[in-house]
């Protein structure tokens, strides 16, 4: 059940903060209403004068999002190979959850009493809830994997263990082992006094080495999946595919690895250690910011263990020995699992010629108003354009940078970089511009979690090629997605801007849904220029009249927009709020949305992951409906539509509604002024709201129920409908909105 929290607004350094304290768990709706009287006039008064409202822990709501990923893996209508990928996505998601969210909760346990005031719940209780949910989902995961292996076998694809190989296959695998795998193996013997350094995010074989009937020895062997493919195709009969995992290749070769000794019995169990990956940086005054990042990355390697996953068939005595050697003192961090871990590797499972085992091929389409053979800059000058990825080509933005790099009238290019592709074409275009004499200025965020090392590399690479690189603002992570091109046209400087919801990353642009506004509107481009001036002159906070910029005025702006809808509803005028986000857990925004619902504002929310609001509670959130869509692409776009007294206002944004996005990051939301682009956002929201194939309901019980479809209601799968819509000629919009796969 969701929890009721007490909220008190505090002003700290001019930025709003909310402190939460747990009161009790909601067991009946009337109890919930009774404690909300101070917030909602007309509702029953509470005996307490403290403001209270239902609030779901963001960690718990996130775990239910990951359960929706598991639902996709379980869905027989999803192609078989895609179901394996969803298992990989689930595993990868859970790894990051433990490295970040669970690690933070373990830190809060050390200040348990203060933590209750900070997060509104006892971190020990929350960790217990997380443990129970994770164990339940792990059992579901293992059952699903066994089921999918059975379906693969029925399709002629067999996963072979080391003891299931024919003599010819054994010889093939051992030859492969010696040629490709053995050079990367360094066994760590566990009978020494010093503890081995077990790497985060890697899997190991914990090996029992027997010798006659004597006392066994023990060793750890890292499985080098970062150097060698996790999967090996075996020689097999015609019409059949056989695959062995790298784990089992090493199991087969254990006698060869330890041939120098007289061991005659071997057993191996997969284990995995997850460490606290929060980046700790010291306050050394004489170190540069990049040096502090590098030192923090070094300390991350020895972070405190927050999860130890092990093969449940491991003997108890060996498990206890491992825990002692690896200094795993908290039994709650130990999670039993199956024979294999690190299923993220299954996202790169070998491509197999199975019919209908994968989604149909998909290619992003050209934007209908960006004509080939014409200057992109000229076309942006004529009208604002809104690109929708991955349905439309991200290459348009790369082509814009390439054009600017060689345009003799372009003088400067400025860009914020958060996560770049591994072989970034964005970087290549910026380097080309610098080599052509343009002034190129990049704000590189070094604290982009798990991309810190890559961003240090890109910073050095760009500087070497003449690009000016800065690292944002002190104590603020730069998450805004901005690009600004300045061009001399006659006697004027004309600016062109790209303002987006997602990273400038051609890799994720094929997997994530995002919007990117291309504009020459001076109201917007002038303020984008001010944002970049803020990075160059860190102590001057500019005034923004159009852009909504965190941490300076975003909280106040969205507060006023919600309050305006409340006033409209109270006056009997039409009012609504339509929001699409990845995460919505900011306590103040949750409280304001409850107030708006109680006032009669119709609120529709499409929220993918963290969601702390409880919809459809009688008398409190009756007017709030919320769904989450999980499908082929990761829903990542963020936008807002407010009725605004009959003159709707539209925004796209780089940030979610979490405290960090309002208060501790530089985020930018831009208004969408062009009526045709407003209509595109309206159509996008309405189509997703109609989804009755991949939309799940957010409800009080966090049940992950699929939105029900009426007997005569046509199936609508919004992502497939977008693929059809953008692939169709502009003059002939598709009639079929896409069915359930």
XYZ file of C-alpha atoms in Angstrom:
741
model
C 0.000 0.000 0.000
C 1.150 3.575 -0.506
C 2.254 5.515 2.520
C 0.943 8.778 3.883
C 3.600 11.381 4.429
C 3.749 14.697 6.153
C 5.184 17.484 4.010
C 6.679 20.761 5.140
C 7.944 23.248 2.564
C 11.294 24.817 3.383
C 13.219 27.530 1.575
C 16.927 26.788 1.317
C 19.101 29.164 -0.663
C 16.075 30.394 -2.563
C 15.193 26.877 -3.752
C 12.175 24.986 -2.469
C 12.767 21.854 -0.425
C 10.253 19.382 0.974
C 10.833 17.261 4.065
C 8.663 14.162 4.454
C 7.824 12.082 7.495
C 5.887 8.820 7.508
C 2.661 8.854 9.531
C 1.102 5.478 8.761
C 0.151 3.217 5.899
C -3.089 3.850 4.071
C -5.394 0.902 4.578
C -8.731 2.510 3.751
C -9.511 5.466 1.534
C -11.598 7.291 4.204
C -8.557 7.346 6.503
C -6.587 8.932 3.696
C -9.224 11.586 3.148
C -9.413 12.360 6.833
C -5.785 13.433 6.956
C -5.979 15.571 3.828
C -8.424 18.169 5.093
C -5.834 20.891 5.495
C -4.928 20.599 1.829
C -8.373 20.290 0.327
C -11.168 22.623 1.460
C -14.449 20.794 1.744
C -12.900 17.487 2.750
C -13.208 16.212 6.341
C -10.919 17.977 8.795
C -8.177 16.007 10.466
C -7.410 16.179 14.144
C -3.834 16.953 13.175
C -2.943 20.311 11.687
C -0.079 18.851 9.673
C -0.534 18.649 5.913
C -0.558 15.037 4.757
C -1.008 13.225 1.469
C -0.495 9.775 -0.058
C 3.010 9.353 -1.408
C 4.559 6.172 -2.836
C 8.283 5.594 -2.388
C 10.029 6.240 -5.689
C 12.186 3.137 -5.172
C 9.140 0.897 -4.795
C 7.387 2.454 -7.784
C 10.563 2.004 -9.856
C 10.693 -1.709 -9.020
C 7.148 -1.999 -10.327
C 8.296 -0.310 -13.536
C 10.995 -2.963 -13.875
C 8.286 -5.565 -13.315
C 6.603 -4.178 -16.447
C 9.822 -4.876 -18.341
C 9.561 -8.433 -17.039
C 5.960 -8.526 -18.282
C 7.255 -7.848 -21.788
C 9.644 -10.790 -21.447
C 6.701 -12.946 -20.363
C 4.349 -11.810 -23.139
C 3.973 -14.613 -25.739
C 2.909 -11.998 -28.306
C 6.364 -10.393 -28.125
C 8.817 -12.054 -30.570
C 10.983 -14.686 -28.902
C 14.373 -13.008 -29.345
C 12.937 -9.694 -28.160
C 11.730 -11.426 -25.002
C 15.321 -12.460 -24.304
C 16.371 -8.829 -24.769
C 13.764 -7.713 -22.247
C 15.314 -10.137 -19.746
C 18.620 -8.408 -20.447
C 17.073 -4.957 -19.986
C 15.490 -6.054 -16.699
C 18.862 -7.309 -15.450
C 20.731 -4.173 -16.531
C 18.099 -1.930 -14.940
C 18.323 -3.806 -11.652
C 22.119 -3.534 -11.617
C 21.944 0.249 -11.833
C 19.141 0.381 -9.258
C 21.358 -1.353 -6.699
C 24.465 0.622 -7.603
C 22.655 3.924 -7.102
C 19.324 3.825 -5.267
C 20.008 0.925 -2.894
C 23.537 2.210 -2.278
C 22.091 5.576 -1.250
C 19.657 3.907 1.148
C 22.508 1.968 2.769
C 24.272 5.272 3.351
C 21.116 6.723 4.878
C 20.942 3.837 7.351
C 24.021 5.350 9.005
C 21.973 8.471 9.822
C 18.734 6.582 10.338
C 16.857 9.152 12.423
C 17.760 12.063 10.173
C 17.041 9.933 7.113
C 13.433 9.461 8.195
C 13.019 13.235 8.026
C 14.897 13.441 4.727
C 13.089 10.753 2.726
C 9.911 10.268 4.733
C 10.526 6.615 5.556
C 12.836 4.482 7.655
C 15.557 3.365 5.194
C 15.792 0.009 6.992
C 12.095 -0.664 6.375
C 12.433 0.466 2.781
C 15.413 -1.832 2.210
C 13.361 -4.718 3.623
C 10.540 -3.971 1.168
C 13.026 -3.771 -1.697
C 14.569 -7.102 -0.683
C 11.196 -8.858 -0.722
C 10.222 -7.406 -4.101
C 13.599 -8.228 -5.647
C 13.502 -11.824 -4.398
C 10.001 -12.238 -5.817
C 10.996 -10.776 -9.181
C 14.179 -12.882 -9.257
C 12.116 -16.053 -8.950
C 9.859 -14.858 -11.773
C 12.945 -14.075 -13.845
C 14.420 -17.558 -13.432
C 11.112 -19.210 -14.316
C 10.862 -17.045 -17.423
C 14.410 -17.856 -18.504
C 13.718 -21.585 -18.245
C 10.515 -21.095 -20.235
C 12.312 -19.158 -22.976
C 15.054 -21.792 -23.157
C 12.323 -24.366 -23.744
C 10.812 -22.259 -26.522
C 14.235 -21.779 -28.106
C 14.750 -25.548 -28.031
C 11.371 -26.067 -29.693
C 12.571 -23.694 -32.442
C 15.792 -25.653 -32.937
C 18.052 -23.461 -30.768
C 19.726 -25.288 -27.879
C 21.756 -23.773 -25.032
C 24.307 -26.449 -24.184
C 26.073 -26.879 -20.858
C 29.646 -28.142 -20.663
C 28.523 -31.676 -19.772
C 26.136 -31.889 -22.741
C 28.697 -31.577 -25.550
C 29.629 -34.239 -28.060
C 33.336 -35.199 -28.266
C 33.701 -33.098 -31.424
C 32.070 -30.117 -29.737
C 34.301 -30.521 -26.679
C 37.399 -30.415 -28.870
C 36.048 -27.336 -30.684
C 35.285 -25.525 -27.417
C 38.648 -26.348 -25.810
C 40.489 -25.109 -28.885
C 38.440 -21.887 -28.767
C 39.189 -21.591 -25.050
C 42.956 -21.777 -25.517
C 42.946 -19.397 -28.486
C 40.442 -16.764 -27.339
C 39.637 -17.068 -23.622
C 42.651 -18.358 -21.696
C 44.794 -15.208 -22.262
C 42.284 -13.142 -20.257
C 41.950 -15.418 -17.210
C 43.710 -14.724 -13.919
C 42.444 -17.077 -11.173
C 42.332 -15.552 -7.691
C 43.155 -18.111 -4.996
C 41.135 -17.665 -1.803
C 43.510 -19.355 0.614
C 45.687 -16.275 0.954
C 45.419 -13.738 3.757
C 44.632 -10.676 1.637
C 41.134 -10.388 0.191
C 40.918 -10.361 -3.619
C 39.562 -7.252 -5.322
C 36.287 -8.350 -6.870
C 35.164 -5.907 -9.533
C 31.766 -4.323 -9.607
C 29.457 -5.209 -12.489
C 31.450 -8.343 -13.408
C 30.603 -12.021 -12.992
C 32.908 -14.626 -11.500
C 33.036 -18.364 -11.193
C 33.526 -19.360 -7.569
C 35.430 -22.628 -7.925
C 35.803 -25.532 -5.498
C 39.059 -27.410 -6.138
C 39.013 -30.934 -4.709
C 41.963 -33.221 -4.097
C 41.068 -36.782 -3.122
C 39.169 -36.659 0.132
C 41.199 -33.796 1.585
C 40.271 -30.234 2.419
C 39.340 -28.369 -0.789
C 40.866 -25.141 -2.042
C 38.855 -22.285 -3.482
C 39.341 -19.769 -6.281
C 37.564 -16.995 -8.154
C 37.794 -16.599 -11.930
C 36.457 -13.469 -13.592
C 34.424 -14.305 -16.690
C 35.921 -11.955 -19.320
C 32.642 -11.050 -21.019
C 34.036 -7.551 -21.629
C 36.777 -9.070 -23.817
C 35.145 -12.152 -25.355
C 31.585 -12.742 -26.529
C 29.378 -14.325 -23.883
C 28.043 -16.716 -26.550
C 29.735 -19.239 -28.835
C 27.987 -20.977 -31.734
C 28.809 -24.688 -31.719
C 29.141 -27.096 -34.643
C 25.681 -28.632 -34.977
C 23.542 -30.784 -37.222
C 21.890 -29.101 -40.240
C 18.777 -27.146 -39.280
C 19.823 -26.903 -35.643
C 21.631 -24.148 -33.738
C 23.598 -24.909 -30.585
C 25.121 -22.271 -28.312
C 27.311 -22.460 -25.227
C 27.836 -19.607 -22.772
C 31.301 -18.348 -21.894
C 30.647 -19.387 -18.283
C 30.335 -23.023 -19.348
C 33.348 -22.818 -21.665
C 35.433 -21.966 -18.596
C 33.746 -24.708 -16.566
C 34.741 -27.221 -19.231
C 38.362 -26.032 -19.068
C 38.820 -25.937 -15.279
C 41.122 -28.969 -15.339
C 43.307 -27.204 -17.927
C 43.377 -23.953 -15.945
C 44.578 -25.712 -12.779
C 46.637 -28.428 -14.480
C 49.747 -27.405 -12.506
C 48.240 -28.922 -9.364
C 46.892 -32.352 -8.508
C 43.207 -31.402 -8.216
C 40.878 -34.129 -9.397
C 37.444 -32.654 -8.685
C 35.979 -29.300 -9.730
C 32.719 -27.456 -9.117
C 31.919 -23.879 -10.150
C 29.153 -21.460 -9.170
C 28.491 -18.044 -10.675
C 28.626 -15.044 -8.324
C 28.357 -11.311 -8.815
C 29.119 -8.385 -6.517
C 27.455 -4.989 -6.882
C 29.176 -2.047 -5.215
C 28.069 1.397 -4.099
C 28.721 3.489 -7.216
C 27.969 6.943 -5.886
C 30.851 9.185 -6.901
C 32.578 10.521 -3.778
C 34.739 13.560 -4.431
C 37.082 15.085 -1.899
C 37.292 18.787 -1.068
C 40.970 19.138 -1.928
C 41.334 22.786 -2.935
C 44.342 22.278 -5.174
C 42.796 19.632 -7.414
C 40.959 20.424 -10.616
C 37.408 19.187 -11.082
C 38.504 16.500 -13.610
C 41.139 15.308 -11.115
C 38.466 14.987 -8.431
C 36.295 12.990 -10.844
C 39.213 10.671 -11.642
C 39.928 10.143 -7.941
C 36.241 9.434 -7.322
C 36.231 6.855 -10.109
C 39.214 5.137 -8.501
C 37.406 4.996 -5.136
C 34.273 3.620 -6.812
C 36.182 0.409 -7.596
C 36.352 -0.384 -3.881
C 32.868 0.827 -2.967
C 30.915 -0.944 -0.258
C 29.080 -4.108 -1.406
C 25.323 -3.530 -1.689
C 24.345 -6.798 -3.406
C 25.893 -10.238 -3.656
C 24.123 -12.551 -6.112
C 25.080 -16.208 -5.988
C 24.071 -19.539 -7.477
C 21.629 -20.993 -4.953
C 23.075 -24.481 -5.525
C 26.351 -23.352 -3.931
C 27.151 -25.288 -0.724
C 26.376 -23.245 2.381
C 29.911 -23.641 3.750
C 31.403 -22.193 0.559
C 28.900 -19.318 0.597
C 29.849 -18.405 4.155
C 33.541 -18.566 3.294
C 33.010 -16.238 0.323
C 31.066 -13.780 2.449
C 33.883 -13.718 4.972
C 36.625 -13.311 2.357
C 34.740 -10.552 0.519
C 33.714 -8.756 3.741
C 29.990 -9.107 3.055
C 28.685 -8.619 6.569
C 25.060 -7.776 5.811
C 23.062 -10.912 5.032
C 20.337 -8.725 3.492
C 22.656 -7.940 0.582
C 22.835 -11.638 -0.390
C 20.387 -12.671 -3.111
C 20.150 -16.274 -4.310
C 19.946 -16.710 -8.072
C 20.299 -19.257 -10.817
C 23.211 -20.706 -12.731
C 23.799 -17.557 -14.841
C 24.003 -13.852 -13.946
C 24.568 -10.597 -15.871
C 21.729 -11.173 -18.286
C 22.402 -7.756 -19.779
C 24.656 -9.696 -22.152
C 21.526 -11.322 -23.576
C 20.744 -8.002 -25.253
C 23.559 -9.060 -27.632
C 22.337 -12.644 -28.089
C 23.428 -14.059 -31.477
C 21.197 -13.149 -34.406
C 19.364 -16.298 -35.454
C 17.424 -17.013 -38.652
C 14.164 -17.720 -36.839
C 10.957 -16.587 -38.470
C 9.059 -13.874 -36.593
C 11.506 -14.095 -33.681
C 12.339 -10.388 -33.810
C 10.546 -7.125 -34.374
C 10.239 -6.217 -38.059
C 13.127 -4.077 -39.337
C 12.597 -0.381 -38.731
C 14.326 2.643 -40.228
C 13.754 6.190 -38.975
C 12.081 8.317 -41.625
C 13.083 11.746 -42.949
C 11.249 14.729 -41.523
C 8.670 15.683 -44.176
C 9.554 19.385 -43.946
C 13.328 18.929 -44.153
C 13.838 18.559 -47.871
C 17.011 16.892 -49.149
C 19.407 19.002 -51.159
C 18.480 22.214 -49.333
C 20.223 24.039 -46.506
C 18.854 22.854 -43.159
C 19.630 26.276 -41.679
C 17.524 27.959 -44.368
C 14.641 25.589 -43.692
C 14.767 26.259 -39.941
C 14.696 29.998 -40.672
C 11.420 29.491 -42.558
C 9.621 27.631 -39.759
C 10.122 25.905 -36.421
C 10.477 22.131 -36.755
C 9.808 19.419 -34.186
C 11.641 16.118 -34.688
C 10.315 12.966 -33.030
C 12.882 10.213 -32.498
C 13.300 7.342 -33.220
C 10.476 7.613 -35.750
C 12.321 10.413 -37.568
C 15.997 10.612 -38.402
C 18.417 11.905 -35.799
C 20.772 12.329 -38.761
C 19.004 15.638 -39.462
C 20.661 17.131 -36.378
C 24.072 15.727 -37.316
C 23.629 17.155 -40.819
C 22.803 20.536 -39.256
C 26.122 20.482 -37.376
C 27.997 19.377 -40.490
C 26.454 22.199 -42.493
C 27.318 24.723 -39.787
C 30.894 23.398 -39.679
C 31.546 24.405 -43.294
C 29.194 27.397 -43.650
C 31.475 30.467 -43.972
C 28.862 32.682 -42.295
C 28.625 30.545 -39.138
C 30.894 31.923 -36.415
C 30.106 29.885 -33.284
C 28.603 26.547 -32.285
C 27.714 25.818 -28.661
C 26.453 22.516 -27.287
C 25.741 20.743 -24.002
C 26.973 17.144 -23.826
C 25.727 14.634 -21.253
C 25.948 11.169 -22.848
C 27.611 10.806 -26.233
C 27.656 7.780 -28.513
C 30.717 5.534 -28.398
C 31.872 6.674 -31.858
C 30.198 10.042 -31.699
C 29.399 11.728 -35.000
C 28.489 14.789 -32.930
C 32.096 15.073 -31.766
C 33.377 14.580 -35.311
C 31.173 17.422 -36.569
C 32.305 19.739 -33.749
C 35.973 18.955 -34.400
C 35.411 19.633 -38.092
C 33.874 22.995 -37.202
C 36.828 23.943 -34.994
C 39.268 22.974 -37.735
C 37.308 25.228 -40.099
C 37.882 28.200 -37.818
C 34.565 28.245 -35.955
C 34.500 29.024 -32.269
C 33.163 25.814 -30.738
C 32.106 25.782 -27.085
C 31.025 22.559 -25.340
C 29.610 22.180 -21.839
C 30.687 18.642 -20.938
C 28.976 17.195 -17.866
C 31.572 15.098 -16.055
C 29.078 13.810 -13.479
C 26.853 11.934 -15.951
C 26.541 8.725 -13.954
C 28.578 5.828 -15.409
C 29.673 8.055 -18.313
C 32.206 10.033 -16.272
C 35.215 8.263 -17.750
C 33.910 8.583 -21.308
C 33.230 12.289 -20.812
C 36.742 12.853 -19.478
C 38.012 11.227 -22.670
C 35.754 13.343 -24.903
C 36.811 16.507 -23.056
C 40.474 15.797 -23.779
C 39.753 14.815 -27.372
C 37.797 18.005 -28.059
C 40.400 20.242 -26.419
C 43.159 18.647 -28.481
C 41.262 19.704 -31.609
C 40.719 23.311 -30.569
C 37.291 23.117 -28.932
C 36.707 25.128 -25.759
C 35.350 22.771 -23.085
C 33.896 23.764 -19.711
C 32.390 21.567 -17.023
C 29.230 23.393 -16.041
C 28.413 25.066 -12.761
C 29.621 24.279 -9.229
C 27.296 21.825 -7.436
C 24.847 21.717 -10.366
C 24.689 18.897 -12.894
C 24.032 20.192 -16.424
C 21.290 18.001 -17.883
C 19.823 20.491 -20.386
C 19.898 19.467 -24.073
C 20.905 22.588 -25.988
C 22.735 23.546 -29.149
C 23.172 27.099 -30.458
C 24.547 28.127 -33.848
C 25.368 31.793 -34.515
C 25.504 32.995 -38.106
C 26.186 36.371 -39.745
C 23.404 37.250 -42.164
C 23.956 40.672 -43.676
C 24.716 42.971 -40.763
C 22.877 40.852 -38.217
C 23.763 37.947 -36.004
C 21.088 35.283 -36.374
C 20.908 32.394 -33.948
C 19.571 28.888 -34.544
C 18.850 26.567 -31.637
C 18.126 22.925 -30.967
C 16.307 22.287 -27.674
C 15.567 18.689 -26.781
C 14.293 16.148 -24.311
C 17.070 13.594 -24.879
C 20.812 13.364 -25.315
C 22.666 14.288 -28.477
C 23.464 10.636 -28.997
C 22.859 8.890 -32.310
C 22.900 5.492 -30.588
C 20.121 6.071 -28.072
C 18.181 8.133 -30.636
C 17.326 4.813 -32.327
C 16.063 3.278 -29.083
C 14.539 6.145 -27.051
C 11.540 8.298 -27.899
C 12.468 11.987 -27.715
C 11.515 15.366 -29.145
C 13.898 17.998 -30.521
C 12.827 21.536 -31.412
C 14.776 23.250 -34.204
C 14.075 26.980 -34.117
C 15.237 30.413 -35.207
C 12.641 32.183 -33.027
C 14.656 35.009 -31.401
C 12.545 34.787 -28.239
C 13.950 31.299 -27.677
C 17.380 31.489 -29.299
C 18.214 34.655 -27.366
C 17.488 32.891 -24.093
C 19.430 29.781 -25.121
C 22.323 32.206 -25.642
C 21.804 33.429 -22.059
C 22.006 29.863 -20.750
C 25.382 29.401 -22.443
C 26.518 32.775 -21.098
C 25.646 31.457 -17.647
C 28.145 28.617 -18.159
C 30.818 31.058 -19.303
C 30.102 33.640 -16.555
C 29.164 31.454 -13.631
C 28.092 34.181 -11.236
C 25.518 36.013 -13.364
C 22.037 34.505 -13.310
C 20.089 35.829 -16.313
C 16.394 36.600 -16.581
C 14.280 34.170 -18.592
C 10.864 35.141 -19.939
C 10.262 32.220 -22.295
C 12.509 29.296 -21.402
C 11.864 27.580 -18.072
C 15.265 26.954 -16.505
C 16.109 24.932 -13.410
C 17.148 25.546 -10.726
C 16.198 29.210 -11.086
C 12.489 29.321 -11.887
C 11.165 25.948 -13.055
C 9.582 25.037 -9.720
C 7.816 28.388 -9.448
C 6.717 28.320 -13.092
C 5.083 24.898 -12.949
C 3.608 25.681 -9.541
C 1.924 28.752 -11.033
C 0.670 26.801 -14.044
C -0.977 24.194 -11.794
C -2.408 26.877 -9.511
C -3.850 28.639 -12.544
C -5.691 25.447 -13.519
C -7.034 25.215 -9.957
C -8.399 28.764 -10.199
C -9.985 28.028 -13.564
C -11.695 24.912 -12.201
C -12.932 26.732 -9.105
C -14.419 29.403 -11.379
C -16.280 26.727 -13.327
C -14.137 27.105 -16.433
C -12.598 24.253 -18.451
C -9.287 23.098 -17.028
C -6.931 20.223 -17.686
C -3.308 19.126 -17.308
C -1.744 16.542 -19.637
C 1.798 15.478 -18.743
C 4.240 12.932 -20.146
C 7.330 12.210 -18.024
C 9.784 9.503 -17.118
C 9.545 10.138 -13.366
C 7.179 12.100 -11.123
C 8.153 11.992 -7.457
C 8.670 15.593 -6.379
C 6.573 15.906 -3.178
C 5.467 19.469 -3.824
C 4.289 18.679 -7.349
C 2.486 15.561 -6.089
C 0.727 17.670 -3.459
C -0.243 20.340 -6.007
C -1.651 17.755 -8.408
C -3.784 16.343 -5.577
C -5.059 19.854 -4.887
C -5.818 20.377 -8.558
C -7.728 17.104 -8.738
C -9.743 17.976 -5.639
C -10.595 21.324 -7.257
C -11.943 19.541 -10.344
C -9.013 19.798 -12.770
C -8.897 16.837 -15.158
C -5.356 15.430 -15.022
C -3.915 12.770 -17.323
C -0.399 11.493 -16.701
C 1.821 9.229 -18.798
C 4.723 8.362 -16.484
C 7.182 5.598 -17.292
C 9.154 4.755 -14.140
C 9.115 6.471 -10.734
C 5.644 7.624 -9.748
C 4.758 8.686 -6.213
C 1.178 9.838 -6.726
C -1.830 7.569 -6.120
C -4.576 8.128 -8.732
C -8.295 7.482 -8.407
C -8.643 7.829 -4.629
C -12.180 8.947 -3.837
C -12.391 12.614 -2.911
C -8.668 13.114 -3.377
C -7.435 12.074 -6.806
C -10.684 11.139 -8.568
C -9.754 13.374 -11.492
C -6.280 11.925 -11.955
C -5.683 9.072 -14.373
C -2.207 7.705 -15.016
C -0.656 5.106 -17.288
C 2.805 3.768 -18.062
C 3.825 2.481 -21.498
C 6.559 -0.135 -21.924
C 7.153 -1.385 -25.452
C 9.786 -1.750 -28.160
C 11.319 1.706 -27.581
C 12.115 3.329 -24.239
C 9.632 6.138 -23.609
C 11.853 9.133 -22.825
C 10.183 12.278 -24.174
C 8.927 14.829 -21.645
C 6.221 17.361 -22.411
C 3.387 19.250 -20.726
C 0.066 20.710 -21.888
C -1.969 23.075 -19.686
C -5.483 24.320 -20.602
C -4.565 27.869 -19.524
C -8.068 29.316 -19.663
C -8.795 28.168 -23.201
C -5.390 29.135 -24.622
C -3.378 25.947 -24.064
C 0.348 26.232 -23.426
C 2.798 23.535 -24.484
C 6.317 22.741 -23.271
C 8.953 20.101 -23.980
C 11.612 19.587 -21.304
C 14.931 17.939 -20.526
C 14.020 17.163 -16.915
C 11.532 15.069 -14.979
C 9.591 16.146 -11.911
C 12.022 14.991 -9.243
C 13.608 17.228 -6.589
C 16.990 16.919 -8.308
C 15.591 18.204 -11.624
C 14.027 21.251 -10.001
C 16.723 22.068 -7.464
C 20.109 20.521 -8.280
C 20.362 20.417 -12.065
C 20.415 22.810 -14.966
C 17.347 21.771 -16.961
C 15.566 23.617 -19.744
C 11.929 23.439 -20.776
C 10.933 25.378 -23.850
C 7.484 26.590 -24.828
C 6.216 25.406 -28.196
C 4.682 28.421 -29.905
C 3.973 27.257 -33.464
C 0.349 26.007 -33.687
C 1.232 23.125 -36.010
C 3.892 21.891 -33.579
C 1.475 22.227 -30.677
C -0.896 20.017 -32.637
C 1.875 17.452 -33.110
C 2.339 17.248 -29.333
C -1.419 17.066 -28.808
C -1.700 14.228 -31.345
C 1.257 12.450 -29.735
C -0.285 12.580 -26.274
C -3.758 11.597 -27.479
C -2.488 8.578 -29.400
C -0.459 7.349 -26.443
C -3.428 7.913 -24.164
C -5.513 5.636 -26.403
C -2.952 2.809 -26.113
C -4.726 -0.341 -24.953
C -2.009 -2.864 -25.802
C 1.104 -1.694 -23.947
C -0.332 0.814 -21.454
C -0.516 -0.254 -17.811
C -2.601 1.535 -15.211
C -0.963 3.248 -12.274
C -3.251 2.342 -9.386
C -3.334 2.194 -5.612
C -2.133 -1.397 -5.447
C 0.671 -0.988 -8.036
C -0.818 -3.981 -9.851
C 0.621 -3.243 -13.322
C -2.745 -4.122 -14.856
C -2.969 -3.592 -18.592
C -5.509 -0.987 -19.579
C -8.696 -2.943 -20.331
C -10.058 -2.918 -23.866
C -13.759 -2.958 -24.587
C -15.350 -5.752 -26.597
C -15.830 -3.514 -29.638
C -12.752 -1.367 -29.091
C -10.019 -1.583 -31.724
C -6.526 -2.403 -30.452
C -4.196 0.598 -30.298
C -0.475 0.068 -29.809
C 0.889 3.591 -29.897
C 4.504 2.883 -30.851
C 3.488 0.702 -33.784
C 0.984 3.379 -34.783
C 3.742 6.009 -34.790
C 5.919 3.774 -36.976
C 3.046 3.454 -39.446
C 2.195 7.152 -39.261
C 5.700 8.424 -39.929
C 6.394 5.839 -42.617
C 3.254 6.825 -44.542
C 3.254 9.686 -47.076
C 2.434 12.983 -45.390
C -0.663 13.463 -47.542
C -2.032 10.043 -46.637
C -2.060 9.513 -42.862
C -2.415 5.829 -41.971
C -5.849 4.600 -40.999
C -4.647 1.630 -38.967
C -3.393 2.719 -35.556
C -1.576 -0.515 -34.948
C -2.680 -3.658 -33.197
C -1.233 -5.629 -30.344
C 1.741 -7.632 -31.513
